[in-house]
Coordinates of C-alpha atoms in Angstrom, one line a residue:
M1271 CA -3.7 -35.7 -70.0
A1272 CA -3.8 -33.6 -66.9
G1273 CA -6.2 -36.1 -65.2
G1274 CA -3.7 -38.9 -65.3
D1275 CA -1.2 -36.9 -63.3
Y1276 CA -3.5 -36.4 -60.4
A1277 CA -5.4 -39.7 -60.3
D1278 CA -4.7 -40.2 -56.6
T1279 CA -6.0 -36.7 -55.9
E1280 CA -9.3 -37.5 -57.6
K1281 CA -10.0 -40.3 -55.1
T1282 CA -9.2 -38.2 -52.0
G1283 CA -10.6 -34.9 -53.3
A1284 CA -13.9 -36.4 -54.4
A1285 CA -14.4 -38.0 -51.0
A1286 CA -14.2 -34.6 -49.3
C1287 CA -16.4 -31.6 -49.8
G1288 CA -13.8 -29.0 -49.2
W1289 CA -11.0 -27.2 -50.8
D1290 CA -7.9 -29.1 -51.9
F1291 CA -5.9 -25.9 -51.9
I1292 CA -6.2 -22.1 -51.9
V1293 CA -3.8 -19.8 -53.7
L1294 CA -3.7 -16.0 -53.7
I1295 CA -1.8 -14.6 -56.7
S1296 CA -1.2 -11.1 -57.9
R1297 CA -1.8 -9.9 -61.5
Q1298 CA 2.0 -10.0 -61.9
G1299 CA 2.1 -13.7 -61.0
K1300 CA 3.5 -13.3 -57.5
I1301 CA 2.2 -15.9 -55.0
R1302 CA 1.0 -14.0 -51.9
L1303 CA -0.4 -17.0 -50.1
S1304 CA -0.7 -20.7 -50.8
E1305 CA -2.0 -23.5 -48.6
F1306 CA -2.6 -27.1 -49.6
F1307 CA -5.1 -29.1 -47.6
S1308 CA -4.7 -32.3 -49.5
S1309 CA -1.5 -34.3 -49.9
Y1310 CA 0.6 -33.2 -52.9
T1311 CA 4.3 -33.8 -53.7
E1312 CA 6.5 -30.7 -54.1
G1313 CA 6.5 -31.3 -57.9
E1314 CA 2.7 -31.4 -58.0
K1315 CA 2.5 -28.2 -56.0
R1316 CA 4.8 -26.4 -58.4
R1317 CA 2.8 -27.6 -61.3
I1318 CA -0.4 -26.4 -59.8
L1319 CA 1.1 -22.9 -59.2
R1320 CA 2.3 -22.8 -62.8
D1321 CA -1.1 -23.9 -64.1
I1322 CA -2.8 -21.2 -62.0
A1323 CA -0.4 -18.5 -63.4
G1324 CA -0.8 -19.8 -67.0
D1325 CA -4.6 -20.5 -66.9
V1326 CA -6.1 -17.9 -64.6
L1327 CA -4.0 -14.7 -65.1
P1328 CA -4.6 -14.3 -68.9
R1329 CA -8.4 -14.7 -68.7
Q1330 CA -10.6 -11.7 -69.5
P1331 CA -12.9 -10.2 -66.8
K1332 CA -16.1 -11.6 -68.4
M1333 CA -14.8 -15.1 -68.9
C1334 CA -16.0 -18.0 -66.7
N1335 CA -14.6 -18.2 -63.2
I1336 CA -14.3 -22.0 -63.4
I1337 CA -11.5 -24.0 -65.1
E1338 CA -11.7 -27.8 -65.3
K1339 CA -8.3 -29.5 -64.6
G1340 CA -9.1 -33.2 -64.8
A1341 CA -9.1 -34.4 -61.2
Y1342 CA -10.1 -31.0 -59.8
K1343 CA -11.0 -27.6 -61.0
F1344 CA -10.0 -24.0 -60.3
V1345 CA -12.7 -21.7 -59.0
Y1346 CA -11.5 -18.1 -58.6
R1347 CA -12.6 -14.6 -57.9
R1348 CA -10.6 -11.4 -58.5
Y1349 CA -10.5 -8.6 -56.0
A1350 CA -8.5 -5.5 -57.1
S1351 CA -5.0 -6.8 -58.0
L1352 CA -5.4 -10.2 -56.3
Y1353 CA -6.8 -13.5 -57.6
F1354 CA -8.2 -15.9 -55.0
V1355 CA -8.0 -19.4 -56.5
A1356 CA -9.5 -22.4 -54.8
G1357 CA -8.8 -25.9 -56.1
V1358 CA -11.8 -28.1 -55.4
P1359 CA -13.1 -31.6 -56.4
T1360 CA -14.9 -31.7 -59.7
N1361 CA -18.2 -32.6 -58.0
M1362 CA -18.3 -29.6 -55.7
N1363 CA -20.8 -26.8 -56.3
E1364 CA -18.9 -23.9 -57.8
L1365 CA -21.4 -21.3 -56.4
I1366 CA -20.7 -22.5 -52.9
V1367 CA -16.9 -22.2 -53.5
L1368 CA -17.4 -18.6 -54.8
E1369 CA -19.3 -17.8 -51.7
Q1370 CA -16.7 -19.4 -49.4
I1371 CA -14.0 -17.3 -51.1
H1372 CA -16.0 -14.2 -50.5
L1373 CA -16.5 -15.1 -46.8
F1374 CA -12.7 -15.4 -46.5
V1375 CA -12.2 -12.0 -48.2
E1376 CA -14.8 -10.4 -45.9
A1377 CA -12.9 -11.8 -42.9
L1378 CA -9.6 -10.4 -44.2
D1379 CA -11.4 -7.0 -44.8
G1380 CA -12.7 -7.0 -41.3
Y1381 CA -9.3 -7.6 -39.8
F1382 CA -7.2 -5.3 -42.0
N1383 CA -9.9 -2.7 -42.6
S1384 CA -10.1 -3.2 -46.4
V1385 CA -7.4 -5.7 -47.2
C1386 CA -4.8 -5.0 -49.9
E1387 CA -1.9 -6.9 -51.4
L1388 CA 0.6 -5.2 -49.0
D1389 CA -1.3 -6.6 -46.0
L1390 CA -0.7 -10.1 -47.3
V1391 CA 3.0 -9.3 -47.9
F1392 CA 3.7 -7.9 -44.5
S1393 CA 1.2 -9.8 -42.4
L1394 CA 1.0 -13.2 -44.0
H1395 CA 0.9 -14.9 -40.6
K1396 CA -2.3 -13.0 -39.7
S1397 CA -3.9 -14.0 -43.0
L1398 CA -3.1 -17.7 -42.3
L1399 CA -4.5 -17.4 -38.8
I1400 CA -7.8 -16.2 -40.3
L1401 CA -7.7 -19.0 -42.9
F1402 CA -7.1 -21.7 -40.3
E1403 CA -9.8 -20.2 -38.0
M1404 CA -12.3 -20.6 -40.9
F1405 CA -11.1 -23.7 -42.7
I1406 CA -10.0 -27.0 -41.2
G1407 CA -8.6 -29.5 -43.7
G1408 CA -10.2 -27.4 -46.5
M1409 CA -13.6 -27.6 -44.9
L1410 CA -15.4 -24.4 -43.9
C1411 CA -16.0 -24.8 -40.2
E1412 CA -16.7 -21.2 -39.2
S1413 CA -18.6 -18.9 -41.4
N1414 CA -19.4 -16.2 -38.9
K1415 CA -17.0 -13.3 -39.6
R1416 CA -17.4 -11.7 -36.2
E1417 CA -16.6 -15.0 -34.4
V1418 CA -13.5 -15.5 -36.5
L1419 CA -12.2 -12.0 -35.7
K1420 CA -13.1 -12.4 -32.1
Q1421 CA -10.9 -15.6 -31.9
I1422 CA -8.0 -13.9 -33.7
M1423 CA -8.2 -10.9 -31.3
E1424 CA -8.3 -13.2 -28.2
A1425 CA -5.2 -15.0 -29.5
E1426 CA -3.3 -11.7 -30.0
E1427 CA -4.3 -10.5 -26.5
L1428 CA -3.1 -13.8 -25.0
V1429 CA 0.3 -13.4 -26.8
E1430 CA 0.6 -9.9 -25.6
Q1431 CA -0.1 -11.0 -22.0
M1432 CA 2.6 -13.7 -22.2
A1433 CA 5.2 -11.5 -24.0
N1434 CA 8.1 -10.0 -22.1
P1435 CA 8.5 -6.2 -22.1
G1436 CA 10.1 -5.1 -25.4
E1437 CA 9.7 -8.4 -27.1
D1438 CA 8.2 -8.6 -30.6
T1439 CA 4.8 -10.2 -30.3
A1440 CA 4.4 -10.6 -34.0
S1441 CA 7.4 -12.9 -34.1
Q1442 CA 5.9 -15.0 -31.4
L1443 CA 2.7 -15.4 -33.4
D1444 CA 5.0 -16.7 -36.2
D1445 CA 6.4 -19.5 -34.0
G1446 CA 3.8 -22.0 -35.0
L1447 CA 4.4 -21.6 -38.8
S1448 CA 5.8 -24.3 -40.9
F1449 CA 9.1 -23.8 -42.8
Q1450 CA 7.3 -23.2 -46.0
E1451 CA 5.1 -20.5 -44.4
Q1452 CA 8.1 -18.8 -42.8
F1453 CA 9.8 -18.7 -46.3
Q1454 CA 6.7 -17.1 -47.6
L1455 CA 7.2 -14.5 -45.0
G1456 CA 10.7 -14.0 -46.1
R1457 CA 12.2 -15.2 -42.8
K1458 CA 14.8 -17.8 -42.1
P1459 CA 13.3 -20.7 -40.1
G1460 CA 14.7 -20.7 -36.6
R1461 CA 15.1 -16.9 -36.3
Q1462 CA 11.8 -16.3 -34.7
R1463 CA 13.0 -14.0 -32.0
P1464 CA 15.1 -10.9 -31.9
A1465 CA 18.7 -11.3 -30.9
G1466 CA 18.1 -9.8 -27.5
G1467 CA 15.8 -12.8 -26.6
A1468 CA 18.3 -15.4 -27.6
G1469 CA 19.8 -16.1 -24.3
G1470 CA 17.2 -18.5 -23.4
G1471 CA 15.8 -18.4 -20.0
G1472 CA 16.8 -15.2 -18.8
G1473 CA 14.6 -13.3 -16.9
G1474 CA 15.2 -10.6 -15.1
G1475 CA 14.4 -7.4 -14.4

């Protein structure tokens, strides 16, 4: 039954060798990060998130980490209170996916110095920067953790150099986020700078 709902996804997903999506969800069912690399309607995205909450969260620790869902499968690993769930084509090697998830977690650990759920809540944009530095279109393009962190640090240094004195550099890093990602951060799109910087060109000294 589920396979019929995602027939189109099977064609596009099977052609690629990368993730269709990645979802980080807490034990309480709170979505901490979700990124879809393949094309899904909003209804399909909501159904996928419901399926993850319904299929992954109730599973016992010693149960299989792979759940077949027709056109794709969930491959997940649990770290402390967070589940890292990757949706991948059915023909993709699950052991490779588990290793890719672990590489992503290691990169998060390297940046946050042992990542926890609160890091994702308050620094979602940093987590997305790390994700996009490693994965392009769902494909793992950079597996060297040191290189990933080096690129993130260089981006932050560049933002700090371009920032005006007293301006919030974190908000400037958020400027490239989509509306969905800004909502995940709990921010209203368009309010990316403090009220003091709203006068446009300003400058001055």
